[in-house]
Amino acid sequence: METNSLIWFRKGLRIHDNPALDLARRGCKHLYPVFVLDPHYLDPDRNAFLPGSVRSGLNRIQFLLESLRDLDTSLRRLGSRLLLLRGEPVPVVCRLLKDWKIGKLCFEFDTEPYGLARDKQVKDFASDCGIDVHSPVSHTLFNPSDIIEKNGGQPPLTYQSFIALAGCPVDPCGTTYSELPPIGETGDYELLSVPKIEDLGYGDISQEELSPFHGGETEALKRLDQVLEDKAWVTNFEKPKGDPSAFLTPATTVLSPYLKFGCLSSRYFYKRLQDIYTSVGKHTKPPVSLVGQLLWRDFFYTVAFGTPNFDRMKGNKICKQIPWSENEELLVAWRDGQTGYPWIDAIMIQLKKWGWIHHLARHCVACFLTRGDMFIHWEKGRDVFERLLIDSDWAINNGNWLWLSCSSFFYQYYRIYSPISFGKKYDPSGNYIRHFLPVLKDFPKEYIYEPWTAPLSVQKKANCIIGKDYPRPVVDHEIASKECKKKMGEALASSSSKKQQNHNDSNEIASLKSKRRKKAK
């Protein structure tokens, strides 16, 4: 018997490899493709340090709107369209299920705490109404629950153990559509067109420099084809390599924002890579290959899904408890690109303007904020990245900050990125710095990474006086890095000692219980 189906888009903003869409259209009389504009995600936050909402900066909001516009265009080609509503997602969707007489609800499985709580409310309501609910896994290569079950109920905490458990992902859904079932009656609901940023109350943003990377499935597939066209680059790709100062043509795929919003299927990406590996033969392997990067993504998703309080230090059993400093002045200097270290500041300005920076650039600024120079809590840096990155992904963002602060996964705290020499080896002339920090553009290359060392005559000639036109370093790297190493060493030693004590206490309690049982017998 044919029924009315509702496909609820959140991530998964695509037509290709979309099992939820495929399930929704089968045996369907009317298909309602829905996206709900959440005011918490979109409404302006006047107290934020940069324009945006409570949860996102303008670049990611713009990327989302572009992705929705593209999805609507694709649906219209198939005789359908995107039904856009505004409000709190849970009550809006629950009302639609009743008013549109929906018999089948389909949406992509979401692993994030916010999504899980939201989806449970809708699932419970739908089940009480006798509505069939389908929530297939397609945002990741694997179902995190399956990996955790294989590991005895605990998430694997190393990449190697994850790989050993994961196996091969299922192939992407190869279904293509010439048309979709028609939309039924929608009643008196106000159905919106995809808004522009200005429509959301942000005013005139024409002078803002927004990200050069644009959202949507069409753009994602185009970029994927461009990346995979160079088979030699694909087969020789190694994650630790690549130039973080390359900005006109980034030295990586820049596919992460498309994966984040589900404009690109990770399973489809994986399959295309495997096809190239098979045709070429010799290629790099995980963890450094491109396939290895997709597996890293799933690794973090799995650990995040199976670890309570993954996004914080307190109450997170896999996170080292480190007594981070609180220094709002240093945090703001880092956040605003005003540390006095041009390499660090240029990265933060690129992040602010473009919503994207190379992964090695992310490593540098994260290390500088936490264990390298400032010893400020990784959660503070995570919040800035969460706001500014167009590819900000809850599991991966938190996982990387845990890693780079040596709070989990990686503990070689003495390996620190130099805010001077690291960038210089990629870009000795400082072209990256000159672009994103034009105040320094006329400095000779021998001073561009350390402008405070330039004689006053050089500073005057460059029309930039250090301490006036550009700040002096807020910390002395040589001194600060040594102090940070000392604090990290003490903190990790203390953490290990407490863990051993807890282990001993547990053994002692178990021993006492055993003796009592024997005595009772």
Short mmCIF file of C-alpha atoms in Angstrom, two decimals:
data_model
loop_
_atom_site.label_atom_id
_atom_site.label_comp_id
_atom_site.label_asym_id
_atom_site.label_seq_id
_atom_site.Cartn_x
_atom_site.Cartn_y
_atom_site.Cartn_z
CA MET A 1 0.00 0.00 0.00
CA GLU A 2 1.39 3.37 -0.99
CA THR A 3 1.97 5.91 1.77
CA ASN A 4 3.20 9.45 2.27
CA SER A 5 6.92 9.67 3.08
CA LEU A 6 8.97 12.45 4.64
CA ILE A 7 12.71 12.68 4.04
CA TRP A 8 14.16 14.94 6.73
CA PHE A 9 17.44 16.54 5.63
CA ARG A 10 19.93 17.78 8.26
CA LYS A 11 23.34 16.69 7.01
CA GLY A 12 23.36 14.41 3.98
CA LEU A 13 22.58 17.37 1.71
CA ARG A 14 22.89 15.38 -1.52
CA ILE A 15 21.11 13.11 -3.96
CA HIS A 16 23.94 10.61 -4.64
CA ASP A 17 24.45 7.73 -2.17
CA ASN A 18 21.56 8.79 0.03
CA PRO A 19 19.95 5.64 1.50
CA ALA A 20 17.44 7.71 3.50
CA LEU A 21 16.16 9.31 0.28
CA ASP A 22 16.07 5.94 -1.46
CA LEU A 23 14.07 4.37 1.37
CA ALA A 24 11.69 7.32 1.50
CA ARG A 25 10.80 7.20 -2.20
CA ARG A 26 10.07 3.44 -2.31
CA GLY A 27 6.38 2.52 -2.19
CA CYS A 28 5.60 6.19 -1.82
CA LYS A 29 2.56 8.10 -3.04
CA HIS A 30 3.80 11.54 -2.02
CA LEU A 31 7.34 12.44 -0.97
CA TYR A 32 7.99 15.47 1.24
CA PRO A 33 11.68 16.58 1.26
CA VAL A 34 12.06 18.78 4.36
CA PHE A 35 14.74 20.96 5.92
CA VAL A 36 14.06 23.01 9.05
CA LEU A 37 15.96 26.27 9.51
CA ASP A 38 16.98 26.18 13.18
CA PRO A 39 17.08 29.68 14.74
CA HIS A 40 19.78 28.56 17.19
CA TYR A 41 22.03 27.86 14.22
CA LEU A 42 21.07 30.83 12.06
CA ASP A 43 19.86 33.79 14.14
CA PRO A 44 22.45 36.53 14.80
CA ASP A 45 24.25 36.53 18.15
CA ARG A 46 25.04 40.14 18.95
CA ASN A 47 27.49 39.13 21.71
CA ALA A 48 29.76 37.01 19.51
CA PHE A 49 33.32 38.18 18.78
CA LEU A 50 32.61 37.96 15.03
CA PRO A 51 29.34 38.09 13.05
CA GLY A 52 27.38 34.87 13.23
CA SER A 53 24.95 32.91 15.37
CA VAL A 54 25.41 31.25 18.75
CA ARG A 55 26.76 28.13 17.00
CA SER A 56 28.38 29.32 13.80
CA GLY A 57 30.24 32.12 12.07
CA LEU A 58 29.04 33.62 8.78
CA ASN A 59 31.22 31.45 6.56
CA ARG A 60 29.64 28.19 7.69
CA ILE A 61 26.13 29.66 7.58
CA GLN A 62 26.82 30.83 4.03
CA PHE A 63 28.13 27.36 3.10
CA LEU A 64 24.96 25.75 4.50
CA LEU A 65 22.67 28.11 2.59
CA GLU A 66 24.56 27.46 -0.65
CA SER A 67 24.24 23.72 -0.02
CA LEU A 68 20.49 24.03 0.55
CA ARG A 69 20.09 26.11 -2.61
CA ASP A 70 21.94 23.47 -4.61
CA LEU A 71 19.88 20.64 -3.09
CA ASP A 72 16.66 22.45 -3.98
CA THR A 73 17.85 22.86 -7.58
CA SER A 74 18.67 19.13 -7.81
CA LEU A 75 15.29 18.14 -6.38
CA ARG A 76 13.49 20.43 -8.82
CA ARG A 77 15.21 18.68 -11.73
CA LEU A 78 13.59 15.48 -10.44
CA GLY A 79 10.11 16.99 -10.25
CA SER A 80 10.29 17.77 -6.54
CA ARG A 81 11.66 20.60 -4.38
CA LEU A 82 13.01 21.31 -0.93
CA LEU A 83 10.32 22.22 1.60
CA LEU A 84 11.97 24.76 3.84
CA LEU A 85 10.44 25.67 7.19
CA ARG A 86 11.68 27.69 10.13
CA GLY A 87 11.53 26.94 13.86
CA GLU A 88 12.59 24.44 16.51
CA PRO A 89 13.20 21.23 14.52
CA VAL A 90 11.51 18.75 16.88
CA PRO A 91 8.07 20.39 17.21
CA VAL A 92 8.09 21.44 13.53
CA VAL A 93 8.79 17.91 12.26
CA CYS A 94 6.32 16.33 14.68
CA ARG A 95 3.55 18.67 13.47
CA LEU A 96 4.38 17.85 9.83
CA LEU A 97 4.15 14.11 10.49
CA LYS A 98 0.57 14.51 11.72
CA ASP A 99 -0.69 17.23 9.40
CA TRP A 100 0.71 15.68 6.22
CA LYS A 101 -0.44 12.18 7.21
CA ILE A 102 3.05 10.73 6.94
CA GLY A 103 3.35 6.94 7.08
CA LYS A 104 7.13 6.68 6.67
CA LEU A 105 9.83 8.98 8.09
CA CYS A 106 13.43 8.69 6.83
CA PHE A 107 16.56 10.55 7.90
CA GLU A 108 20.29 9.90 8.01
CA PHE A 109 21.62 8.64 11.36
CA ASP A 110 23.37 11.36 13.39
CA THR A 111 26.04 10.42 15.94
CA GLU A 112 26.39 13.77 17.74
CA PRO A 113 24.84 14.20 21.22
CA TYR A 114 22.66 17.10 20.05
CA GLY A 115 21.45 15.08 17.07
CA LEU A 116 20.86 11.91 19.07
CA ALA A 117 18.71 13.75 21.64
CA ARG A 118 16.78 15.58 18.91
CA ASP A 119 16.20 12.44 16.85
CA LYS A 120 15.06 10.37 19.83
CA GLN A 121 12.24 12.83 20.52
CA VAL A 122 11.07 12.67 16.91
CA LYS A 123 11.44 8.87 16.74
CA ASP A 124 9.41 8.40 19.92
CA PHE A 125 6.67 10.68 18.63
CA ALA A 126 6.59 8.93 15.24
CA SER A 127 6.49 5.46 16.80
CA ASP A 128 3.61 6.48 19.07
CA CYS A 129 1.76 7.60 15.93
CA GLY A 130 2.39 4.28 14.18
CA ILE A 131 4.80 5.85 11.65
CA ASP A 132 7.61 3.69 10.23
CA VAL A 133 11.00 5.25 10.99
CA HIS A 134 14.17 4.51 9.01
CA SER A 135 17.51 6.04 9.99
CA PRO A 136 20.30 4.46 7.92
CA VAL A 137 23.99 5.14 8.52
CA SER A 138 25.53 6.98 5.56
CA HIS A 139 27.41 9.99 6.97
CA THR A 140 30.34 7.70 7.82
CA LEU A 141 31.95 4.69 6.20
CA PHE A 142 30.97 2.44 9.12
CA ASN A 143 28.33 2.27 11.81
CA PRO A 144 30.12 3.35 15.01
CA SER A 145 27.86 1.05 17.05
CA ASP A 146 29.08 -1.98 15.07
CA ILE A 147 32.74 -1.12 15.67
CA ILE A 148 32.14 -0.60 19.40
CA GLU A 149 30.23 -3.89 19.65
CA LYS A 150 33.11 -5.72 17.93
CA ASN A 151 35.44 -4.18 20.51
CA GLY A 152 33.54 -5.56 23.48
CA GLY A 153 31.37 -2.51 24.06
CA GLN A 154 34.20 0.04 24.18
CA PRO A 155 35.42 2.32 21.37
CA PRO A 156 38.90 1.45 20.06
CA LEU A 157 41.31 4.16 21.21
CA THR A 158 44.05 3.69 18.61
CA TYR A 159 43.85 4.06 14.86
CA GLN A 160 45.47 0.65 14.38
CA SER A 161 42.90 -1.15 16.56
CA PHE A 162 40.11 0.67 14.73
CA ILE A 163 41.47 -0.45 11.34
CA ALA A 164 41.72 -4.05 12.56
CA LEU A 165 38.05 -4.02 13.55
CA ALA A 166 36.56 -1.98 10.72
CA GLY A 167 37.14 -4.11 7.63
CA CYS A 168 35.79 -2.74 4.34
CA PRO A 169 32.83 -0.35 4.11
CA VAL A 170 29.73 -1.22 2.10
CA ASP A 171 29.58 0.18 -1.41
CA PRO A 172 27.71 3.43 -1.95
CA CYS A 173 24.10 3.29 -3.06
CA GLY A 174 24.36 3.46 -6.85
CA THR A 175 20.74 4.42 -7.49
CA THR A 176 20.22 7.32 -9.88
CA TYR A 177 16.88 9.04 -10.36
CA SER A 178 15.09 10.40 -13.39
CA GLU A 179 12.26 11.62 -11.16
CA LEU A 180 10.95 11.49 -7.61
CA PRO A 181 7.39 11.01 -6.33
CA PRO A 182 5.37 14.24 -6.29
CA ILE A 183 4.86 16.41 -3.24
CA GLY A 184 1.37 16.16 -1.73
CA GLU A 185 -0.76 18.84 -0.11
CA THR A 186 1.13 21.05 2.33
CA GLY A 187 -1.81 22.91 3.86
CA ASP A 188 -1.30 26.41 5.18
CA TYR A 189 2.36 26.00 6.17
CA GLU A 190 4.65 28.87 5.23
CA LEU A 191 7.18 27.27 2.90
CA LEU A 192 10.26 29.42 2.44
CA SER A 193 12.77 29.89 -0.32
CA VAL A 194 16.41 29.48 0.72
CA PRO A 195 17.32 32.79 2.38
CA LYS A 196 20.37 34.91 1.79
CA ILE A 197 22.61 35.88 4.70
CA GLU A 198 21.10 39.37 4.66
CA ASP A 199 17.60 37.89 5.04
CA LEU A 200 18.62 36.39 8.38
CA GLY A 201 19.24 39.78 9.96
CA TYR A 202 22.98 40.19 9.41
CA GLY A 203 22.66 43.47 7.51
CA ASP A 204 24.90 44.42 4.60
CA ILE A 205 27.81 41.96 4.36
CA SER A 206 29.00 43.11 0.93
CA GLN A 207 32.27 44.34 2.42
CA GLU A 208 32.93 41.07 4.28
CA GLU A 209 35.55 38.74 2.82
CA LEU A 210 33.75 35.41 2.86
CA SER A 211 35.12 31.97 2.11
CA PRO A 212 36.22 31.23 -1.48
CA PHE A 213 34.85 27.69 -1.00
CA HIS A 214 31.18 27.38 -1.91
CA GLY A 215 28.69 24.81 -0.66
CA GLY A 216 26.58 22.23 -2.44
CA GLU A 217 26.64 18.74 -3.93
CA THR A 218 27.33 20.08 -7.42
CA GLU A 219 30.44 21.90 -6.19
CA ALA A 220 31.49 18.84 -4.14
CA LEU A 221 31.35 16.45 -7.10
CA LYS A 222 33.09 18.97 -9.34
CA ARG A 223 35.91 19.40 -6.81
CA LEU A 224 36.13 15.63 -6.34
CA ASP A 225 36.54 15.10 -10.09
CA GLN A 226 39.23 17.79 -10.22
CA VAL A 227 41.13 16.21 -7.33
CA LEU A 228 40.95 12.68 -8.73
CA GLU A 229 41.97 13.79 -12.22
CA ASP A 230 45.61 13.91 -11.08
CA LYS A 231 46.10 10.21 -10.35
CA ALA A 232 49.79 10.64 -9.54
CA TRP A 233 48.95 13.19 -6.83
CA VAL A 234 46.22 10.92 -5.43
CA THR A 235 48.39 7.81 -5.29
CA ASN A 236 51.38 9.65 -3.78
CA PHE A 237 49.42 11.69 -1.22
CA GLU A 238 50.90 11.60 2.29
CA LYS A 239 49.17 13.47 5.12
CA PRO A 240 52.26 14.74 6.99
CA LYS A 241 53.47 16.36 3.78
CA GLY A 242 51.93 19.29 1.98
CA ASP A 243 52.50 23.02 2.16
CA PRO A 244 50.41 24.80 4.84
CA SER A 245 51.35 28.19 3.32
CA ALA A 246 49.81 27.37 -0.09
CA PHE A 247 46.59 29.35 -0.25
CA LEU A 248 45.88 30.26 -3.88
CA THR A 249 45.95 26.53 -4.71
CA PRO A 250 45.68 24.63 -1.39
CA ALA A 251 47.96 21.61 -1.03
CA THR A 252 45.10 19.32 -0.09
CA THR A 253 41.63 18.37 -1.35
CA VAL A 254 39.49 20.90 0.60
CA LEU A 255 36.74 18.27 0.53
CA SER A 256 36.28 18.26 4.31
CA PRO A 257 33.46 20.87 4.38
CA TYR A 258 31.55 18.86 1.77
CA LEU A 259 31.93 15.72 3.87
CA LYS A 260 30.90 17.67 6.98
CA PHE A 261 27.58 18.76 5.45
CA GLY A 262 27.13 15.51 3.55
CA CYS A 263 27.27 17.23 0.16
CA LEU A 264 29.77 14.49 -0.64
CA SER A 265 29.33 10.89 0.47
CA SER A 266 32.41 9.48 2.22
CA ARG A 267 31.51 6.04 0.84
CA TYR A 268 31.43 7.40 -2.71
CA PHE A 269 34.76 9.18 -2.14
CA TYR A 270 36.26 5.95 -0.76
CA LYS A 271 35.01 3.93 -3.75
CA ARG A 272 36.43 6.43 -6.27
CA LEU A 273 39.81 6.32 -4.51
CA GLN A 274 39.86 2.53 -4.48
CA ASP A 275 39.09 2.47 -8.21
CA ILE A 276 42.15 4.68 -8.84
CA TYR A 277 44.37 2.57 -6.56
CA THR A 278 43.29 -0.57 -8.45
CA SER A 279 43.97 0.96 -11.85
CA VAL A 280 47.36 2.44 -10.92
CA GLY A 281 48.70 -0.26 -8.63
CA LYS A 282 51.34 1.40 -6.44
CA HIS A 283 50.00 3.92 -3.93
CA THR A 284 50.45 5.22 -0.40
CA LYS A 285 48.69 3.36 2.41
CA PRO A 286 46.81 4.32 5.58
CA PRO A 287 47.28 6.18 7.82
CA VAL A 288 48.90 8.74 5.48
CA SER A 289 46.96 8.07 2.23
CA LEU A 290 43.72 9.74 1.20
CA VAL A 291 41.81 6.58 2.11
CA GLY A 292 43.68 6.76 5.40
CA GLN A 293 42.23 10.24 5.98
CA LEU A 294 38.70 8.94 5.50
CA LEU A 295 39.46 6.19 8.00
CA TRP A 296 40.81 8.79 10.49
CA ARG A 297 37.46 10.56 10.14
CA ASP A 298 35.56 7.39 11.03
CA PHE A 299 37.98 6.64 13.88
CA PHE A 300 37.20 9.97 15.55
CA TYR A 301 33.47 9.53 14.91
CA THR A 302 33.56 6.12 16.60
CA VAL A 303 35.54 7.25 19.65
CA ALA A 304 33.36 10.36 20.02
CA PHE A 305 30.16 8.29 19.73
CA GLY A 306 31.29 5.85 22.42
CA THR A 307 32.90 8.30 24.90
CA PRO A 308 30.68 10.26 27.31
CA ASN A 309 31.72 13.92 27.65
CA PHE A 310 34.05 13.59 24.66
CA ASP A 311 33.87 17.36 24.12
CA ARG A 312 35.28 18.35 27.51
CA MET A 313 38.09 17.56 29.93
CA LYS A 314 36.05 16.96 33.07
CA GLY A 315 34.18 13.69 33.13
CA ASN A 316 35.99 12.46 30.01
CA LYS A 317 37.72 9.21 30.93
CA ILE A 318 40.10 9.30 27.95
CA CYS A 319 41.23 12.89 28.57
CA LYS A 320 44.22 13.77 30.75
CA GLN A 321 43.28 16.17 33.55
CA ILE A 322 45.71 19.06 32.99
CA PRO A 323 45.67 22.28 35.06
CA TRP A 324 45.47 24.65 32.11
CA SER A 325 45.98 28.39 32.68
CA GLU A 326 43.26 31.00 32.29
CA ASN A 327 44.45 34.11 30.51
CA GLU A 328 41.75 35.93 28.58
CA GLU A 329 44.22 38.48 27.21
CA LEU A 330 46.41 35.80 25.61
CA LEU A 331 43.37 33.92 24.32
CA VAL A 332 41.99 37.03 22.59
CA ALA A 333 45.41 37.84 21.10
CA TRP A 334 45.55 34.31 19.63
CA ARG A 335 41.94 34.36 18.45
CA ASP A 336 42.28 37.77 16.76
CA GLY A 337 45.67 37.16 15.10
CA GLN A 338 47.52 39.56 17.39
CA THR A 339 50.16 37.37 19.04
CA GLY A 340 53.10 39.19 17.42
CA TYR A 341 54.17 35.97 15.67
CA PRO A 342 53.35 36.57 11.98
CA TRP A 343 53.11 32.87 11.07
CA ILE A 344 50.53 32.23 13.83
CA ASP A 345 48.65 35.46 13.19
CA ALA A 346 48.42 34.95 9.41
CA ILE A 347 46.89 31.50 10.00
CA MET A 348 44.29 32.91 12.38
CA ILE A 349 43.42 35.71 9.94
CA GLN A 350 42.98 33.18 7.12
CA LEU A 351 40.73 31.14 9.42
CA LYS A 352 38.67 34.22 10.27
CA LYS A 353 38.30 35.32 6.62
CA TRP A 354 38.09 32.02 4.76
CA GLY A 355 36.74 29.59 7.35
CA TRP A 356 39.43 27.13 6.32
CA ILE A 357 43.14 26.52 6.95
CA HIS A 358 45.49 23.67 6.00
CA HIS A 359 45.70 20.81 8.53
CA LEU A 360 49.35 21.59 9.37
CA ALA A 361 48.38 25.21 9.98
CA ARG A 362 45.71 23.96 12.40
CA HIS A 363 48.37 21.92 14.17
CA CYS A 364 50.61 24.96 14.57
CA VAL A 365 48.06 27.32 16.08
CA ALA A 366 46.54 24.62 18.31
CA CYS A 367 49.96 23.70 19.68
CA PHE A 368 50.82 27.38 20.20
CA LEU A 369 47.65 28.01 22.23
CA THR A 370 47.92 24.91 24.42
CA ARG A 371 51.07 22.94 25.19
CA GLY A 372 53.47 24.98 23.04
CA ASP A 373 53.43 28.56 24.29
CA MET A 374 50.31 29.78 26.08
CA PHE A 375 49.18 26.74 28.11
CA ILE A 376 45.52 27.69 27.63
CA HIS A 377 42.74 25.08 27.79
CA TRP A 378 42.11 23.23 24.53
CA GLU A 379 38.36 23.73 25.00
CA LYS A 380 38.87 27.49 24.45
CA GLY A 381 40.61 26.88 21.12
CA ARG A 382 38.05 24.25 20.17
CA ASP A 383 35.29 26.82 20.65
CA VAL A 384 37.01 29.28 18.28
CA PHE A 385 37.50 26.58 15.62
CA GLU A 386 33.92 25.40 16.13
CA ARG A 387 32.70 28.88 15.34
CA LEU A 388 34.97 29.77 12.43
CA LEU A 389 35.64 26.61 10.41
CA ILE A 390 33.32 25.80 7.51
CA ASP A 391 34.26 22.14 8.02
CA SER A 392 33.86 22.21 11.80
CA ASP A 393 32.74 18.74 12.74
CA TRP A 394 31.91 17.90 16.36
CA ALA A 395 33.75 14.57 16.53
CA ILE A 396 36.79 15.56 14.47
CA ASN A 397 37.23 19.04 15.93
CA ASN A 398 37.18 17.73 19.50
CA GLY A 399 39.32 14.73 18.60
CA ASN A 400 41.99 16.88 16.99
CA TRP A 401 42.12 19.31 19.92
CA LEU A 402 42.43 16.41 22.36
CA TRP A 403 45.27 15.06 20.21
CA LEU A 404 47.13 18.32 19.58
CA SER A 405 47.00 19.40 23.23
CA CYS A 406 48.38 15.97 24.25
CA SER A 407 45.24 15.45 26.32
CA SER A 408 44.49 12.13 24.60
CA PHE A 409 45.71 9.82 21.82
CA PHE A 410 49.15 11.49 21.49
CA TYR A 411 51.52 12.29 24.38
CA GLN A 412 54.82 13.44 22.86
CA TYR A 413 54.33 16.86 24.45
CA TYR A 414 57.97 17.84 23.88
CA ARG A 415 57.45 17.95 20.09
CA ILE A 416 56.45 21.59 19.63
CA TYR A 417 55.82 23.50 16.41
CA SER A 418 58.06 26.55 16.24
CA PRO A 419 56.02 29.68 15.45
CA ILE A 420 59.04 30.93 13.49
CA SER A 421 60.97 28.14 11.79
CA PHE A 422 58.08 25.83 10.86
CA GLY A 423 56.43 28.25 8.43
CA LYS A 424 59.76 29.52 7.15
CA LYS A 425 60.77 26.11 5.76
CA TYR A 426 57.71 26.10 3.48
CA ASP A 427 57.59 29.78 2.59
CA PRO A 428 60.97 31.46 3.19
CA SER A 429 59.88 34.66 1.43
CA GLY A 430 56.80 34.99 3.64
CA ASN A 431 54.28 35.38 0.81
CA TYR A 432 51.55 33.79 2.93
CA ILE A 433 52.20 36.28 5.74
CA ARG A 434 52.29 39.23 3.32
CA HIS A 435 48.90 38.24 1.92
CA PHE A 436 47.02 37.78 5.19
CA LEU A 437 48.96 40.40 7.19
CA PRO A 438 49.40 43.25 4.68
CA VAL A 439 50.73 45.49 7.47
CA LEU A 440 53.95 43.43 7.18
CA LYS A 441 54.05 43.18 3.39
CA ASP A 442 57.05 45.49 2.94
CA PHE A 443 59.35 43.79 5.46
CA PRO A 444 62.46 42.14 3.99
CA LYS A 445 62.19 38.36 4.01
CA GLU A 446 64.94 38.00 6.65
CA TYR A 447 62.65 39.77 9.15
CA ILE A 448 59.17 38.73 7.99
CA TYR A 449 58.87 35.88 10.54
CA GLU A 450 60.50 37.89 13.37
CA PRO A 451 59.70 41.55 12.63
CA TRP A 452 60.53 42.63 16.20
CA THR A 453 64.19 41.87 15.46
CA ALA A 454 64.32 44.34 12.56
CA PRO A 455 66.24 47.59 13.20
CA LEU A 456 64.02 50.64 13.58
CA SER A 457 65.26 51.97 10.23
CA VAL A 458 63.93 48.80 8.53
CA GLN A 459 60.62 49.08 10.36
CA LYS A 460 60.24 52.70 9.27
CA LYS A 461 61.04 51.83 5.66
CA ALA A 462 58.39 49.07 5.83
CA ASN A 463 55.88 51.57 7.26
CA CYS A 464 55.28 49.30 10.23
CA ILE A 465 56.60 50.05 13.70
CA ILE A 466 56.53 46.99 15.94
CA GLY A 467 54.62 47.72 19.13
CA LYS A 468 52.57 50.37 17.34
CA ASP A 469 51.39 49.11 13.94
CA TYR A 470 51.86 45.42 14.72
CA PRO A 471 52.19 43.92 18.21
CA ARG A 472 55.33 42.68 19.88
CA PRO A 473 55.27 38.94 20.74
CA VAL A 474 52.88 38.32 23.63
CA VAL A 475 55.17 35.54 24.91
CA ASP A 476 58.83 34.72 24.43
CA HIS A 477 58.72 31.40 22.58
CA GLU A 478 62.08 30.17 23.92
CA ILE A 479 61.03 30.74 27.53
CA ALA A 480 57.33 29.91 27.19
CA SER A 481 57.87 26.61 25.38
CA LYS A 482 60.28 25.38 28.06
CA GLU A 483 57.81 26.33 30.77
CA CYS A 484 55.00 24.56 28.91
CA LYS A 485 57.08 21.39 28.54
CA LYS A 486 57.77 21.43 32.27
CA LYS A 487 54.07 21.86 33.12
CA MET A 488 53.01 19.16 30.66
CA GLY A 489 55.58 16.71 32.00
CA GLU A 490 54.39 17.28 35.56
CA ALA A 491 50.71 17.07 34.59
CA LEU A 492 51.09 13.82 32.64
CA ALA A 493 53.22 12.27 35.39
CA SER A 494 50.60 13.22 37.97
CA SER A 495 47.83 11.84 35.78
CA SER A 496 49.69 8.52 35.38
CA SER A 497 50.32 8.36 39.13
CA LYS A 498 46.63 8.91 39.91
CA LYS A 499 45.64 6.30 37.34
CA GLN A 500 48.01 3.78 38.94
CA GLN A 501 46.65 4.64 42.40
CA ASN A 502 43.10 4.16 41.20
CA HIS A 503 44.12 0.84 39.67
CA ASN A 504 45.72 -0.23 42.98
CA ASP A 505 42.65 0.90 44.92
CA SER A 506 40.39 -1.09 42.60
CA ASN A 507 42.53 -4.20 43.06
CA GLU A 508 42.50 -3.75 46.84
CA ILE A 509 38.70 -3.37 46.90
CA ALA A 510 38.32 -6.45 44.70
CA SER A 511 40.64 -8.40 47.01
CA LEU A 512 38.66 -7.38 50.12
CA LYS A 513 35.39 -8.39 48.48
CA SER A 514 36.88 -11.75 47.54
CA LYS A 515 38.05 -12.36 51.12
CA ARG A 516 34.61 -11.46 52.49
CA ARG A 517 32.93 -13.90 50.08
CA LYS A 518 35.30 -16.69 51.11
CA LYS A 519 34.71 -15.88 54.81
CA ALA A 520 30.94 -15.92 54.27
CA LYS A 521 31.15 -19.40 52.81
#
